[in-house]
């Protein structure tokens, strides 16, 4: 986000920035907690709409992309490149006029404490945020999976299936 040039909007800017950071941390912690509860092979997506900002994340463990470590390594590398484009993971209504403000795709190689995988996140700014009532999940075209775990703020947890890849906000 750009710094405001009008001093009277500075306080609102700081508040929104803190709120976005807080929601992102909350979604990350919930995602990590869910993954540690025995669902380490599950892909998890999160979505939060805050004002004109839409925050989206995807957590993809190696076990969800291939059965062997070497096959997973190759597949994760390909996915890391593909997920730089948010449309490879999510589809948004054109009427919302959303544009990517920030994006990050991190490849985890794993160690004794954590497994290999990908963490991807996008912050979008939407011209018409009320048009975003649902988010299409296009990850199913990249992964051979039947469902993903989804978290929405403030909506909660749900499971999204490949035959109906729509996440309601």
Short mmCIF file of C-alpha atoms in Angstrom, two decimals:
data_model
loop_
_atom_site.label_atom_id
_atom_site.label_comp_id
_atom_site.label_asym_id
_atom_site.label_seq_id
_atom_site.Cartn_x
_atom_site.Cartn_y
_atom_site.Cartn_z
CA UNK A 1 0.00 0.00 0.00
CA UNK A 2 1.13 3.53 -0.69
CA UNK A 3 1.66 6.01 2.12
CA UNK A 4 -1.11 8.65 2.20
CA UNK A 5 -0.12 12.17 1.25
CA UNK A 6 -2.97 13.79 3.19
CA UNK A 7 -2.08 13.99 6.93
CA UNK A 8 -5.68 13.45 8.07
CA UNK A 9 -5.72 10.07 6.33
CA UNK A 10 -2.47 8.96 7.98
CA UNK A 11 -4.18 7.55 11.10
CA UNK A 12 -6.66 5.58 8.97
CA UNK A 13 -3.78 4.24 6.86
CA UNK A 14 -1.87 3.04 9.95
CA UNK A 15 -5.03 1.39 11.30
CA UNK A 16 -5.70 -0.44 8.00
CA UNK A 17 -2.08 -1.54 7.74
CA UNK A 18 -2.16 -2.97 11.29
CA UNK A 19 -5.50 -4.65 10.60
CA UNK A 20 -4.21 -6.30 7.42
CA UNK A 21 -1.09 -7.52 9.20
CA UNK A 22 -3.19 -8.85 12.11
CA UNK A 23 -5.57 -10.74 9.85
CA UNK A 24 -2.68 -12.19 7.85
CA UNK A 25 -0.98 -13.41 11.02
CA UNK A 26 -4.29 -14.82 12.29
CA UNK A 27 -4.91 -16.70 9.04
CA UNK A 28 -1.34 -18.00 8.99
CA UNK A 29 -1.54 -19.23 12.59
CA UNK A 30 -4.89 -20.91 11.97
CA UNK A 31 -3.51 -22.52 8.83
CA UNK A 32 -0.44 -23.81 10.69
CA UNK A 33 -2.59 -25.08 13.55
CA UNK A 34 -4.89 -26.91 11.18
CA UNK A 35 -1.91 -28.49 9.39
CA UNK A 36 -0.43 -29.68 12.69
CA UNK A 37 -3.64 -31.41 13.70
CA UNK A 38 -2.92 -34.40 11.45
CA UNK A 39 -3.82 -32.94 8.05
CA UNK A 40 -0.24 -32.50 6.84
CA UNK A 41 -1.08 -33.80 3.37
CA UNK A 42 -3.91 -31.30 2.85
CA UNK A 43 -3.76 -28.16 0.74
CA UNK A 44 -5.08 -25.13 2.63
CA UNK A 45 -6.33 -21.84 1.18
CA UNK A 46 -7.32 -18.71 3.09
CA UNK A 47 -9.24 -15.60 2.10
CA UNK A 48 -10.02 -12.36 3.90
CA UNK A 49 -11.66 -9.22 2.55
CA UNK A 50 -10.89 -6.04 4.48
CA UNK A 51 -12.25 -2.89 2.91
CA UNK A 52 -10.88 -2.71 -0.63
CA UNK A 53 -8.14 -5.27 0.16
CA UNK A 54 -8.44 -8.98 -0.52
CA UNK A 55 -5.86 -11.29 1.07
CA UNK A 56 -5.42 -14.79 -0.36
CA UNK A 57 -3.00 -17.56 0.64
CA UNK A 58 -2.28 -21.13 -0.39
CA UNK A 59 -0.29 -23.70 1.60
CA UNK A 60 0.74 -26.72 -0.44
CA UNK A 61 2.65 -29.52 1.33
CA UNK A 62 4.94 -31.81 -0.68
CA UNK A 63 2.84 -34.83 0.26
CA UNK A 64 -0.11 -33.31 -1.65
CA UNK A 65 1.77 -33.14 -4.96
CA UNK A 66 3.68 -36.44 -5.24
CA UNK A 67 4.28 -39.73 -3.49
CA UNK A 68 8.09 -39.62 -3.48
CA UNK A 69 10.45 -36.89 -2.33
CA UNK A 70 12.21 -36.57 -5.69
CA UNK A 71 8.93 -36.34 -7.62
CA UNK A 72 7.59 -33.82 -5.08
CA UNK A 73 10.75 -31.72 -5.43
CA UNK A 74 10.32 -31.43 -9.20
CA UNK A 75 6.59 -30.73 -8.94
CA UNK A 76 7.03 -28.10 -6.21
CA UNK A 77 9.58 -26.27 -8.35
CA UNK A 78 7.12 -26.11 -11.25
CA UNK A 79 4.30 -24.97 -8.97
CA UNK A 80 6.47 -22.25 -7.42
CA UNK A 81 6.86 -20.65 -10.84
CA UNK A 82 3.20 -21.14 -11.83
CA UNK A 83 1.83 -19.61 -8.61
CA UNK A 84 3.54 -16.27 -9.24
CA UNK A 85 0.37 -15.62 -11.26
CA UNK A 86 -2.59 -15.43 -8.83
CA UNK A 87 -4.99 -16.60 -11.56
CA UNK A 88 -3.34 -20.04 -11.44
CA UNK A 89 -4.67 -20.42 -7.88
CA UNK A 90 -7.77 -18.20 -7.69
CA UNK A 91 -10.31 -16.58 -10.00
CA UNK A 92 -12.09 -13.36 -9.06
CA UNK A 93 -15.11 -11.63 -10.62
CA UNK A 94 -13.96 -9.19 -13.32
CA UNK A 95 -16.50 -6.64 -12.08
CA UNK A 96 -14.53 -6.36 -8.82
CA UNK A 97 -11.60 -4.77 -10.65
CA UNK A 98 -8.96 -6.42 -8.44
CA UNK A 99 -5.26 -5.88 -9.06
CA UNK A 100 -2.34 -7.54 -7.30
CA UNK A 101 -0.64 -5.14 -4.89
CA UNK A 102 1.80 -7.64 -3.31
CA UNK A 103 2.58 -11.28 -4.02
CA UNK A 104 4.99 -13.79 -2.55
CA UNK A 105 5.59 -17.47 -3.32
CA UNK A 106 7.98 -19.24 -0.96
CA UNK A 107 9.36 -22.72 -1.55
CA UNK A 108 10.06 -24.62 1.69
CA UNK A 109 12.65 -27.36 1.45
CA UNK A 110 11.80 -28.89 4.82
CA UNK A 111 13.87 -29.87 7.82
CA UNK A 112 13.41 -31.80 11.07
CA UNK A 113 10.66 -29.42 12.25
CA UNK A 114 8.75 -28.67 9.05
CA UNK A 115 8.01 -30.45 5.82
CA UNK A 116 8.69 -29.34 2.27
CA UNK A 117 6.05 -27.38 0.43
CA UNK A 118 4.94 -23.99 -0.85
CA UNK A 119 3.49 -20.97 0.92
CA UNK A 120 1.97 -18.42 -1.43
CA UNK A 121 0.21 -15.17 -0.62
CA UNK A 122 -1.35 -12.33 -2.56
CA UNK A 123 -2.73 -8.97 -1.51
CA UNK A 124 -5.14 -7.52 -4.05
CA UNK A 125 -6.77 -4.10 -4.10
CA UNK A 126 -10.26 -4.12 -5.59
CA UNK A 127 -11.98 -1.13 -7.19
CA UNK A 128 -15.40 -2.66 -6.38
CA UNK A 129 -14.78 -4.92 -3.35
CA UNK A 130 -18.50 -5.62 -2.81
CA UNK A 131 -18.44 -7.55 -6.11
CA UNK A 132 -16.20 -10.18 -4.48
CA UNK A 133 -18.74 -12.48 -2.85
CA UNK A 134 -16.99 -15.67 -3.97
CA UNK A 135 -13.51 -16.71 -5.02
CA UNK A 136 -12.99 -19.48 -7.56
CA UNK A 137 -10.33 -22.03 -6.64
CA UNK A 138 -8.27 -22.88 -9.75
CA UNK A 139 -5.63 -24.88 -7.86
CA UNK A 140 -7.52 -28.02 -8.85
CA UNK A 141 -6.21 -27.59 -12.41
CA UNK A 142 -2.62 -27.69 -11.08
CA UNK A 143 -2.95 -30.42 -8.47
CA UNK A 144 -4.39 -33.92 -8.59
CA UNK A 145 -6.51 -33.46 -5.47
CA UNK A 146 -10.22 -33.82 -4.75
CA UNK A 147 -10.56 -31.10 -2.10
CA UNK A 148 -8.82 -28.31 -0.20
CA UNK A 149 -9.29 -27.02 3.32
CA UNK A 150 -10.42 -23.39 3.26
CA UNK A 151 -10.38 -20.71 5.92
CA UNK A 152 -12.16 -17.41 5.52
CA UNK A 153 -12.10 -14.38 7.73
CA UNK A 154 -14.48 -14.03 9.47
CA UNK A 155 -16.41 -16.99 7.99
CA UNK A 156 -14.48 -19.93 9.44
CA UNK A 157 -13.43 -23.31 8.06
CA UNK A 158 -14.86 -25.36 5.21
CA UNK A 159 -13.83 -27.94 2.65
CA UNK A 160 -13.93 -27.01 -1.04
CA UNK A 161 -14.34 -29.85 -3.54
CA UNK A 162 -13.04 -30.00 -7.12
CA UNK A 163 -16.56 -30.46 -8.51
CA UNK A 164 -17.66 -27.13 -6.95
CA UNK A 165 -14.46 -25.03 -6.64
CA UNK A 166 -16.05 -21.90 -5.16
CA UNK A 167 -15.20 -20.30 -1.83
CA UNK A 168 -17.92 -18.01 -0.46
CA UNK A 169 -16.68 -15.01 1.52
#
